[in-house]
Coordinates of N, CA and C in Angstrom, one line a residue:
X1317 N 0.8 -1.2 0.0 CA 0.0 0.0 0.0 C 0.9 1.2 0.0
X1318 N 0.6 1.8 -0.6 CA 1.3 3.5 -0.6 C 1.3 4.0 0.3
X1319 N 2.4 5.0 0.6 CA 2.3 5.8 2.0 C 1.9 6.9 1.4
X1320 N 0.8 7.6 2.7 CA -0.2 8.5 2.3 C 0.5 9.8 2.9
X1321 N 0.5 11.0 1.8 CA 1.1 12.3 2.8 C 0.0 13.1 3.3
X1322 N 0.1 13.4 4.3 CA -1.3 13.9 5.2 C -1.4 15.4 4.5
X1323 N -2.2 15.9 4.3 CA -2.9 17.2 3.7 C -4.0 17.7 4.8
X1324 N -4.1 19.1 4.3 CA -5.4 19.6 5.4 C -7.0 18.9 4.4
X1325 N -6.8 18.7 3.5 CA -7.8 18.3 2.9 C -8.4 17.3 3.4
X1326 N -9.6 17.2 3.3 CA -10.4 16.1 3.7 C -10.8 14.7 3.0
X1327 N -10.4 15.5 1.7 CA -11.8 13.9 1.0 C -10.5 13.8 0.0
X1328 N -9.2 13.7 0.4 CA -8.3 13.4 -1.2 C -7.3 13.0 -0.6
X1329 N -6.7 12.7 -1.1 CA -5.6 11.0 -0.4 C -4.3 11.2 -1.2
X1330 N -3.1 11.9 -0.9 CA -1.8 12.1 -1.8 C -1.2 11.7 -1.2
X1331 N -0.4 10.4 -2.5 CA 1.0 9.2 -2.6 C 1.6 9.8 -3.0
X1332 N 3.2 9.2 -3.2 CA 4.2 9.2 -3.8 C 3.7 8.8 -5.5
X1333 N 3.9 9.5 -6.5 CA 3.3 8.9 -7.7 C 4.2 7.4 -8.1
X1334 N 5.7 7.0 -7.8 CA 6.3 6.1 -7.3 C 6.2 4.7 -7.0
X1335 N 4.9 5.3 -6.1 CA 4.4 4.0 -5.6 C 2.5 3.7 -5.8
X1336 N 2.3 4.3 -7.1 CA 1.4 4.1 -7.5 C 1.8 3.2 -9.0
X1337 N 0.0 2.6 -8.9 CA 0.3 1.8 -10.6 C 0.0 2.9 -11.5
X1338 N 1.1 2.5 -12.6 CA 1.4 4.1 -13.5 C 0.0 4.3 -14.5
X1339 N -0.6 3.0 -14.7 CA -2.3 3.2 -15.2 C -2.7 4.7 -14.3
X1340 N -2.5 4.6 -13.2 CA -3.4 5.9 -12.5 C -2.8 7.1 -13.3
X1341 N -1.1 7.4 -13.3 CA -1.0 8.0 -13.9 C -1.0 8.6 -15.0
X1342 N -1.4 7.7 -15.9 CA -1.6 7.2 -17.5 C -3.5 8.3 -17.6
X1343 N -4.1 8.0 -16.2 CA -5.5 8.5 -16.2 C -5.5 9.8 -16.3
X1344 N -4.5 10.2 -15.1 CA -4.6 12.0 -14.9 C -4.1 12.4 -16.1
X1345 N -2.8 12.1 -16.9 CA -2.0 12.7 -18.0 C -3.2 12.2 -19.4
X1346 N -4.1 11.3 -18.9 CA -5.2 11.4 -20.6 C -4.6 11.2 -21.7
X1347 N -5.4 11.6 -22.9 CA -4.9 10.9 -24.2 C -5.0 12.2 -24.6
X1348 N -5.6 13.8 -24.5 CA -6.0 14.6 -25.5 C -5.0 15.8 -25.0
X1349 N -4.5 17.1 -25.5 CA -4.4 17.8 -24.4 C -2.9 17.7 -24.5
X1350 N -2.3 19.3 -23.6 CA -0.8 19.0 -23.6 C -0.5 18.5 -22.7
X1351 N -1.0 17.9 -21.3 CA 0.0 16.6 -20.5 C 0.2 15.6 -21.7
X1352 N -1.0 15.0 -22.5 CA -0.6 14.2 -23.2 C 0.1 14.1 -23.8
X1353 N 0.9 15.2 -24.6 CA 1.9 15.6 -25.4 C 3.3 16.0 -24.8
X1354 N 3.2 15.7 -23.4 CA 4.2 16.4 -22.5 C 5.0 15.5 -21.1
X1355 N 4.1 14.7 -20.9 CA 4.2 13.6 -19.7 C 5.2 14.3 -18.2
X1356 N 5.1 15.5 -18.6 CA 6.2 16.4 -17.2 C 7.6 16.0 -18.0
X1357 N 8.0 16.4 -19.2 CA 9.5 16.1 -19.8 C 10.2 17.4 -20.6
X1358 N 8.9 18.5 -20.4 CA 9.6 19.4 -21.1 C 10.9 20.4 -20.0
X1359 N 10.7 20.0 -18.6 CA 11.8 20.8 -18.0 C 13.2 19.6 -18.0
X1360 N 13.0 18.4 -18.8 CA 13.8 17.7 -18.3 C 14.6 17.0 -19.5
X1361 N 13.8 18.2 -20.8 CA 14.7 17.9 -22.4 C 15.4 19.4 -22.3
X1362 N 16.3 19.0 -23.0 CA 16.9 20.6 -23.7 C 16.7 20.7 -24.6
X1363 N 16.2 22.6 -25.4 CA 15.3 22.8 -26.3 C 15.6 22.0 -27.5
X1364 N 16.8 21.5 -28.0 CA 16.8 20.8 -29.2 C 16.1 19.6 -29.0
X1365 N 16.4 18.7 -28.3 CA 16.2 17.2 -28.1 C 14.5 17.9 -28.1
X1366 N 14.0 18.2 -27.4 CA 12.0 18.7 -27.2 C 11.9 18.8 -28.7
X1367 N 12.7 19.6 -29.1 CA 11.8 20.2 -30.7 C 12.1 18.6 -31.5
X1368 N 12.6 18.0 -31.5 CA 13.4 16.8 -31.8 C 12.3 15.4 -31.7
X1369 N 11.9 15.4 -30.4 CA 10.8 14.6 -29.6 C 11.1 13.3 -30.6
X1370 N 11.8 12.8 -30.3 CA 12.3 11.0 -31.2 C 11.3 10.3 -30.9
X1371 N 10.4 9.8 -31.2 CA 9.3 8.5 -31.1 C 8.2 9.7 -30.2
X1372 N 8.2 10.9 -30.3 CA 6.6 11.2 -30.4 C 6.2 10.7 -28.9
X1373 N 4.4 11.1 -28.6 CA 4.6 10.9 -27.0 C 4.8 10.1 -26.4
X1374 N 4.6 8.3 -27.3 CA 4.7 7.5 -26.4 C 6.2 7.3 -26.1
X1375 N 7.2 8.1 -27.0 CA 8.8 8.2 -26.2 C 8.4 8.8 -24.2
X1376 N 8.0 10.2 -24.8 CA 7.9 10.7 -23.8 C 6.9 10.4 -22.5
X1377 N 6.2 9.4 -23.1 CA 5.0 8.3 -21.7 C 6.2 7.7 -21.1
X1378 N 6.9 7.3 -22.0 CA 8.0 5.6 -21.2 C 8.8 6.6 -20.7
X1379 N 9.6 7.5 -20.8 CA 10.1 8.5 -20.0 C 10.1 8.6 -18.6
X1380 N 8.5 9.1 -18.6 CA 8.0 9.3 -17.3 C 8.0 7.7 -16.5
X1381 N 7.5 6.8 -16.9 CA 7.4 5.4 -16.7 C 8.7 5.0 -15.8
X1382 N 9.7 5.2 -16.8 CA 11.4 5.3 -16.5 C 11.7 6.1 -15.2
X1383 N 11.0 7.0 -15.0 CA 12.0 7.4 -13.6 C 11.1 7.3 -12.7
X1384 N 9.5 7.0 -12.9 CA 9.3 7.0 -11.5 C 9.3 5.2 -11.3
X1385 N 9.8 4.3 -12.3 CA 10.4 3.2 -11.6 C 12.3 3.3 -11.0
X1386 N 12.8 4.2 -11.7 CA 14.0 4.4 -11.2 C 14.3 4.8 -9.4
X1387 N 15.1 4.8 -8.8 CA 15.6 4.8 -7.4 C 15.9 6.0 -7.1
X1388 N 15.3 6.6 -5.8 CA 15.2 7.7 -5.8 C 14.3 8.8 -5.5
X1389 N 14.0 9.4 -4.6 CA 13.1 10.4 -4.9 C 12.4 10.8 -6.2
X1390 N 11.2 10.7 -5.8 CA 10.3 12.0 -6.9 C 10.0 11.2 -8.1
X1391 N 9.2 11.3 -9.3 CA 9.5 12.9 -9.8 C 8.2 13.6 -9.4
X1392 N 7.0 12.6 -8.8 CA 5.7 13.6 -8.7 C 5.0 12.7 -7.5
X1393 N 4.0 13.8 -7.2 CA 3.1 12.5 -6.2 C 1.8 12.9 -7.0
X1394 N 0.3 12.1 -6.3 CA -0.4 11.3 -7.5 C -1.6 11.9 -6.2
X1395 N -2.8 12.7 -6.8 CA -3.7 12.6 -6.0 C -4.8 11.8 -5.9
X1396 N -5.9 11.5 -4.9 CA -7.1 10.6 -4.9 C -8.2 11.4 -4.7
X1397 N -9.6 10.8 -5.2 CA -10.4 11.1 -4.3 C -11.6 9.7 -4.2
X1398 N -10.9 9.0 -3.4 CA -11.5 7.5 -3.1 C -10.8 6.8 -4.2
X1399 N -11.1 5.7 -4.9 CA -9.8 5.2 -5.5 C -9.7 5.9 -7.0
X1400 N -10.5 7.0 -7.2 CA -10.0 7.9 -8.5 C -8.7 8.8 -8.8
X1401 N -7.8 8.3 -9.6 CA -7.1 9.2 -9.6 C -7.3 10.3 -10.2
X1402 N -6.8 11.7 -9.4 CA -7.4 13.2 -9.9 C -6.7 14.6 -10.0
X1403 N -5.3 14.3 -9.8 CA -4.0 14.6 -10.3 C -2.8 14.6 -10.1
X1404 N -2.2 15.4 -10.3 CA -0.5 15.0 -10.9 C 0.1 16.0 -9.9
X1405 N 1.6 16.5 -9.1 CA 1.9 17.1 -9.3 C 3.8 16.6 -9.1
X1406 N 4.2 17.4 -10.4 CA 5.6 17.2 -10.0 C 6.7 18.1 -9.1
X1407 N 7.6 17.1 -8.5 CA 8.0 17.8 -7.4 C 9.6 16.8 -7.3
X1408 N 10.8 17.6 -7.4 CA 11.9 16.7 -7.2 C 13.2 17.4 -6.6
X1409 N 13.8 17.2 -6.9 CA 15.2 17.9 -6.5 C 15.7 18.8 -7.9
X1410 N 16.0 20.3 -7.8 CA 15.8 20.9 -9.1 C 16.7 20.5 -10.1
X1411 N 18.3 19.7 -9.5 CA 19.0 19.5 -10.4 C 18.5 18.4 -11.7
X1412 N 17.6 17.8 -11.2 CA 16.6 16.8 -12.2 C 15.8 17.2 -13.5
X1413 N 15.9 19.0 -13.2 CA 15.3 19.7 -14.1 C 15.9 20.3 -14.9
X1414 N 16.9 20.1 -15.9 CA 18.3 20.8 -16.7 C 17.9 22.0 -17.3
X1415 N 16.2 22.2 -18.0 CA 15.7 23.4 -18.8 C 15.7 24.2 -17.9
X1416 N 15.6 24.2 -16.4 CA 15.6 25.3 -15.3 C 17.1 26.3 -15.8
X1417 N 17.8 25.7 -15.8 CA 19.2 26.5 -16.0 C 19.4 27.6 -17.0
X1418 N 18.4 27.4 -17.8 CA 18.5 28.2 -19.2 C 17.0 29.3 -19.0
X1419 N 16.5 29.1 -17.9 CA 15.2 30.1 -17.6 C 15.3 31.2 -16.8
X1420 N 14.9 31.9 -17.6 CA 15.9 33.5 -16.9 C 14.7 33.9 -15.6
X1421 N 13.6 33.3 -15.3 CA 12.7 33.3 -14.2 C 13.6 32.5 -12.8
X1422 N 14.2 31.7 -13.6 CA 15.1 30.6 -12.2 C 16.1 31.2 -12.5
X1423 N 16.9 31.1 -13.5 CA 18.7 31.5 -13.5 C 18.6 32.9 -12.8
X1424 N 17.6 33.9 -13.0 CA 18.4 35.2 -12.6 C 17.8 35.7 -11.5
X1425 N 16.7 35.0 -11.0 CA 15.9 35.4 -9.6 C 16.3 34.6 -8.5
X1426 N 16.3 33.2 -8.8 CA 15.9 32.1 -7.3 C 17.3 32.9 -6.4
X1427 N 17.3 32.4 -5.1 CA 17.8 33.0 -4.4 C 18.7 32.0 -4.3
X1428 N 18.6 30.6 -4.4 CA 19.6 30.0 -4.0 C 20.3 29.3 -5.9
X1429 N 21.2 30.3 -6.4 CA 21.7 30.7 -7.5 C 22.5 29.2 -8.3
X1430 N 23.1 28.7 -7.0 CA 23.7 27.0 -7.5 C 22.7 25.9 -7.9
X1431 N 22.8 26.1 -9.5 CA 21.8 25.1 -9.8 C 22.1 23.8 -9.5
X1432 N 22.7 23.5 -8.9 CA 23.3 21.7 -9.0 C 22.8 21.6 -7.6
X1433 N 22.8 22.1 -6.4 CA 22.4 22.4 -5.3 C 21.4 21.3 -5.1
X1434 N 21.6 19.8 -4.6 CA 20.0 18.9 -4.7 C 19.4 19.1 -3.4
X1435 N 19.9 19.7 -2.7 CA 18.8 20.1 -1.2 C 17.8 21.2 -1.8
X1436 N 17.9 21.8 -3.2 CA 17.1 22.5 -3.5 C 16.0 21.7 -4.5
X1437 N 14.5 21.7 -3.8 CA 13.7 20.9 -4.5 C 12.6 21.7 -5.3
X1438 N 12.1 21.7 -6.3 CA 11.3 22.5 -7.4 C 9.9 22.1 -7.4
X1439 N 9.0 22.6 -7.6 CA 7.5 22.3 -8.1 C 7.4 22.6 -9.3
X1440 N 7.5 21.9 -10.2 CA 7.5 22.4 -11.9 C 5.8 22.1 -12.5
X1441 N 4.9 21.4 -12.2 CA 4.1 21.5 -13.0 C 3.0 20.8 -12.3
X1442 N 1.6 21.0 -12.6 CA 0.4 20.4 -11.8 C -0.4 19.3 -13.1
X1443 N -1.0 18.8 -13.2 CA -2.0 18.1 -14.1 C -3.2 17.3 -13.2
X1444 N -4.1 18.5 -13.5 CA -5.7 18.1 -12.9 C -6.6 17.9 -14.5
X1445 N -7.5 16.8 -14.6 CA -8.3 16.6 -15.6 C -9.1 17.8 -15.1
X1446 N -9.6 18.3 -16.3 CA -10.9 19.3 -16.2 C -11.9 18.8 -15.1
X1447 N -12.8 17.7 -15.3 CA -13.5 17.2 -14.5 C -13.9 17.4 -13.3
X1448 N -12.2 17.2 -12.9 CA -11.3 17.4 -11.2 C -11.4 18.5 -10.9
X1449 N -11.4 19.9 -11.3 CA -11.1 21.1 -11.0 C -12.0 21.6 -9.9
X1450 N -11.3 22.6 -9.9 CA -12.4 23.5 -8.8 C -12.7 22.7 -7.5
X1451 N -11.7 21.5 -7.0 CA -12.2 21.3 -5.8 C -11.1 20.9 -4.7
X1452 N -10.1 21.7 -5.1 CA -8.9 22.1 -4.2 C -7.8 21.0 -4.3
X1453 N -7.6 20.0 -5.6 CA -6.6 19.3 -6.2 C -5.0 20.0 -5.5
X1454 N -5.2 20.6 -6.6 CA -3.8 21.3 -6.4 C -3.6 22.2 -5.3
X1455 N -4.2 22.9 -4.7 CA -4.1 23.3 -3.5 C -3.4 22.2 -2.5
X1456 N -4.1 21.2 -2.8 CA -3.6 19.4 -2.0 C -2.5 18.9 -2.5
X1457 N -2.2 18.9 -3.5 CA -0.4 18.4 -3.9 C 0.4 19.6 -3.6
X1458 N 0.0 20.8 -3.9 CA 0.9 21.8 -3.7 C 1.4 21.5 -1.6
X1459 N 0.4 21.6 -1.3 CA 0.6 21.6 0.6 C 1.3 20.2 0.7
X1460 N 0.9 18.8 0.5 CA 1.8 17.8 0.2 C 3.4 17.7 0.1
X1461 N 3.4 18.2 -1.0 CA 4.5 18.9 -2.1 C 5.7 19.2 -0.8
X1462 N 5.4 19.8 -0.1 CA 6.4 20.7 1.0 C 6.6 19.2 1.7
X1463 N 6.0 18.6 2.6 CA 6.3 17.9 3.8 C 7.0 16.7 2.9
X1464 N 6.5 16.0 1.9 CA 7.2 15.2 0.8 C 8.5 15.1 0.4
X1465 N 9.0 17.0 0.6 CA 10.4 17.3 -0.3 C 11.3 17.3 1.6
X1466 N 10.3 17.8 2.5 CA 11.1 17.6 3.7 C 11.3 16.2 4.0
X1467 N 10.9 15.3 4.2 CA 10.7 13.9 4.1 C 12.2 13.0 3.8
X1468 N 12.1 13.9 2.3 CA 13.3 13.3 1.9 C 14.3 14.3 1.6
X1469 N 14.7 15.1 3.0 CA 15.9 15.9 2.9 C 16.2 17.0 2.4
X1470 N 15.0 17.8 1.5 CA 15.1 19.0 1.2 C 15.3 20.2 2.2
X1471 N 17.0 20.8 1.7 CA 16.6 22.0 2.7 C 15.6 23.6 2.3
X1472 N 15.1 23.4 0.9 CA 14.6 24.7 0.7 C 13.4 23.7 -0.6
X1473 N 11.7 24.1 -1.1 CA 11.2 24.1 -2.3 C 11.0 25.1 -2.4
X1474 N 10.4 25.2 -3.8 CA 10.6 26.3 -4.5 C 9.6 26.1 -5.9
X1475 N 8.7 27.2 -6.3 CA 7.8 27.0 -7.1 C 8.0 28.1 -8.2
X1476 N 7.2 28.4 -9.2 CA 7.5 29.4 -10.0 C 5.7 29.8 -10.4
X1477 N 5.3 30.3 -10.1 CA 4.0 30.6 -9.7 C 3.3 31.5 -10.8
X1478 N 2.1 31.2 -10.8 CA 1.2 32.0 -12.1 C 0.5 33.5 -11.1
X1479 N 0.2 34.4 -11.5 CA -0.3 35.1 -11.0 C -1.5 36.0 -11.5
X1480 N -2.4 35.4 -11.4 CA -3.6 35.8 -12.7 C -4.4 37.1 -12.4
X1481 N -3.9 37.5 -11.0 CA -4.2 39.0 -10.8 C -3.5 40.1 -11.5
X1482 N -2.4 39.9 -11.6 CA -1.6 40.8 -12.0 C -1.6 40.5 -13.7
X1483 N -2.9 39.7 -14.3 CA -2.8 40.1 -15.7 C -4.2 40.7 -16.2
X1484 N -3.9 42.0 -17.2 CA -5.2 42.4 -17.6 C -6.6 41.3 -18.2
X1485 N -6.4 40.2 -19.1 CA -7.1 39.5 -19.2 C -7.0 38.1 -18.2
X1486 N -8.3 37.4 -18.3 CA -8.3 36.2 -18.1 C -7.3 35.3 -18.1
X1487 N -6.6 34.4 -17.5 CA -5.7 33.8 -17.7 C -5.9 32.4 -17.7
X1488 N -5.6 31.6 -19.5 CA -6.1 30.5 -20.4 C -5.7 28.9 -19.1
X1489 N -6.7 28.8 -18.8 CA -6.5 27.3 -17.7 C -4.8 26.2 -18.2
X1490 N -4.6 26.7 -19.6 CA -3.4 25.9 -20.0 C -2.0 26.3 -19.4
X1491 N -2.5 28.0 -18.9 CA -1.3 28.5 -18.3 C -0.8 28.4 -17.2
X1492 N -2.1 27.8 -16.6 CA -2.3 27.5 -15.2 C -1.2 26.4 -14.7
X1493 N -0.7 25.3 -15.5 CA 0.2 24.1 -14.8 C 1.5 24.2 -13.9
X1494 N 1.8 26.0 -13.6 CA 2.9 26.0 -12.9 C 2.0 26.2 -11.5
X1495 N 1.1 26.8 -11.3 CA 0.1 26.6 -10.1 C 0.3 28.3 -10.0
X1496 N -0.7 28.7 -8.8 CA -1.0 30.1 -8.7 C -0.5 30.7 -7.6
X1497 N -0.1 32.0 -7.6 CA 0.7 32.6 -6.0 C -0.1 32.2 -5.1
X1498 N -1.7 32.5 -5.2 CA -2.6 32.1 -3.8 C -2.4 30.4 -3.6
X1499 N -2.0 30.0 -4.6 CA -2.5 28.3 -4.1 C -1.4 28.0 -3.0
X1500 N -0.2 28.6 -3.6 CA 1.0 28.0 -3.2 C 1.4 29.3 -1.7
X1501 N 0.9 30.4 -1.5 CA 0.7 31.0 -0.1 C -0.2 30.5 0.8
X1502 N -1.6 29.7 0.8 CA -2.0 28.3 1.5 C -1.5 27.4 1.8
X1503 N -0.2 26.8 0.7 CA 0.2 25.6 1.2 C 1.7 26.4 2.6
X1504 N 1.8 27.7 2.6 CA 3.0 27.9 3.3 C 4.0 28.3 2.7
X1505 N 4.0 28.7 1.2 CA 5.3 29.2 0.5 C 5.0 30.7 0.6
X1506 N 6.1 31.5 0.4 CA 6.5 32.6 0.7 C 6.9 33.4 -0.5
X1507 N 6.6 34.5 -0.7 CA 7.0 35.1 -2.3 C 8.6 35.4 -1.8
X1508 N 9.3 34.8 -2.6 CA 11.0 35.6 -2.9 C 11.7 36.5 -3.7
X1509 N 11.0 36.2 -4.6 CA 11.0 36.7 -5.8 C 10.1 37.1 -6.9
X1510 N 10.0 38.5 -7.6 CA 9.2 38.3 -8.9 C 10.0 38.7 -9.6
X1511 N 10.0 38.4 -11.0 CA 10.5 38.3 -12.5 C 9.9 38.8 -13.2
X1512 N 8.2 38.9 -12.9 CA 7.9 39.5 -13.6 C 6.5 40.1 -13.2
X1513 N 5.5 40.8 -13.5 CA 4.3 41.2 -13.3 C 3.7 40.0 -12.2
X1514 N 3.2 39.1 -13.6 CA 2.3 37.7 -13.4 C 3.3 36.8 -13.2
X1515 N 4.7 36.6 -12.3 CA 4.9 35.2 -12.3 C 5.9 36.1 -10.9
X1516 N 6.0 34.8 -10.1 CA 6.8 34.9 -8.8 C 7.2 33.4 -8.3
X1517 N 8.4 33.8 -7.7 CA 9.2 32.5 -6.8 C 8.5 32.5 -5.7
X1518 N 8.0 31.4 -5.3 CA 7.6 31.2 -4.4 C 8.7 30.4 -3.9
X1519 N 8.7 30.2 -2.2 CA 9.4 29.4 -1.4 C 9.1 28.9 0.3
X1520 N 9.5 28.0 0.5 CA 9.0 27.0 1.7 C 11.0 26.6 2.4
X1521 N 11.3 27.3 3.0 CA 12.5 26.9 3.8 C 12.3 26.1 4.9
X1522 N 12.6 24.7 4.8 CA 12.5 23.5 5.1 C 13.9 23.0 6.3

């Protein structure tokens, strides 16, 4: 049985995605849509190899497959709501993430500047089915997310956050996968940094 990480939430149940069967996660990531086209690999290609994408998504399905059977922390945990799975969120040690280094939102803001640093752990991306929304998913991986990365030794995470107030229009639910400043100031992160209007570092010192 999976070990469950306690959340304030009531009705949703977040594992290690690790120690789930990857069918669950095969559910949340869907067939239509850019998880489908993305399986959490774009922070973990460099831009040639991505534009490149050799064998298409099901390269990039077995990818994902590949490390969360590999040894080791992360790369995501997996939410419930009774035995439905109902999203994604990834969460690892940032050096796992090589496109971070080339993103001038992380290279030229985060506070802790040494990217190879693995006590530094990242929130790169959420994936809730439409369905699931609106009933505090991600709010629940994101607060997870923290005790998870303490768990296994993180001394700092770290998020890169959407911020849909600070934009004149509506902001397109696709843009949403890095998660939102308010979600990730409930779970206990702290703004460090902004880069820009709509986007901020969030952080949790662990």
């Amino acid at each position: 049985m999976a070990n469950v990480i306690p959340t304030t939430h009531p009705s949703l149940r977040i594992v290690p995605a690790d120690e789930a069967p990857f069918a669950d996660v095969e559910a949340v990531f869907g067939t239509r849509g850019d998880p489908a086209h993305c399986w959490c690999q774009w922070y973990k290609l460099p831009g040639s190899e991505w534009r490149e994408r050799a064998g298409g998504d099901g390269a990039l399905r077995g990818r994902l497959e590949a490390q969360l059977a590999a040894d080791g922390p992360g790369p995501g945990l997996l939410a419930y709501e009774g035995d439905t799975p109902v999203g994604w969120c990834a969460v690892e040690p940032r050096p796992a993430l090589p496109r971070l280094r080339t993103s001038p939102i992380v290279r030229d803001h985060t506070p802790d500047a040494d990217l190879d640093d693995a006590s530094v752990w990242a929130v790169s991306c959420f994936v809730v089915p439409r369905r699931h929304r609106r009933r505090g998913v991600g709010a629940a991986l994101a607060e997870a997310s923290v005790a998870y990365a303490r768990d296994h030794g993180a001394r700092v995470i770290e998020a890169y956050a959407i911020d849909p107030s600070a934009k004149v229009a509506k902001t397109p639910a696709a843009e949403l996968f890095h998660g939102t400043v308010s979600m990730f100031a409930g779970a206990g992160f702290v703004e460090a940094a902004r880069p820009s209007a709509s986007r901020a570092i969030m952080r949790v010192e662990l």
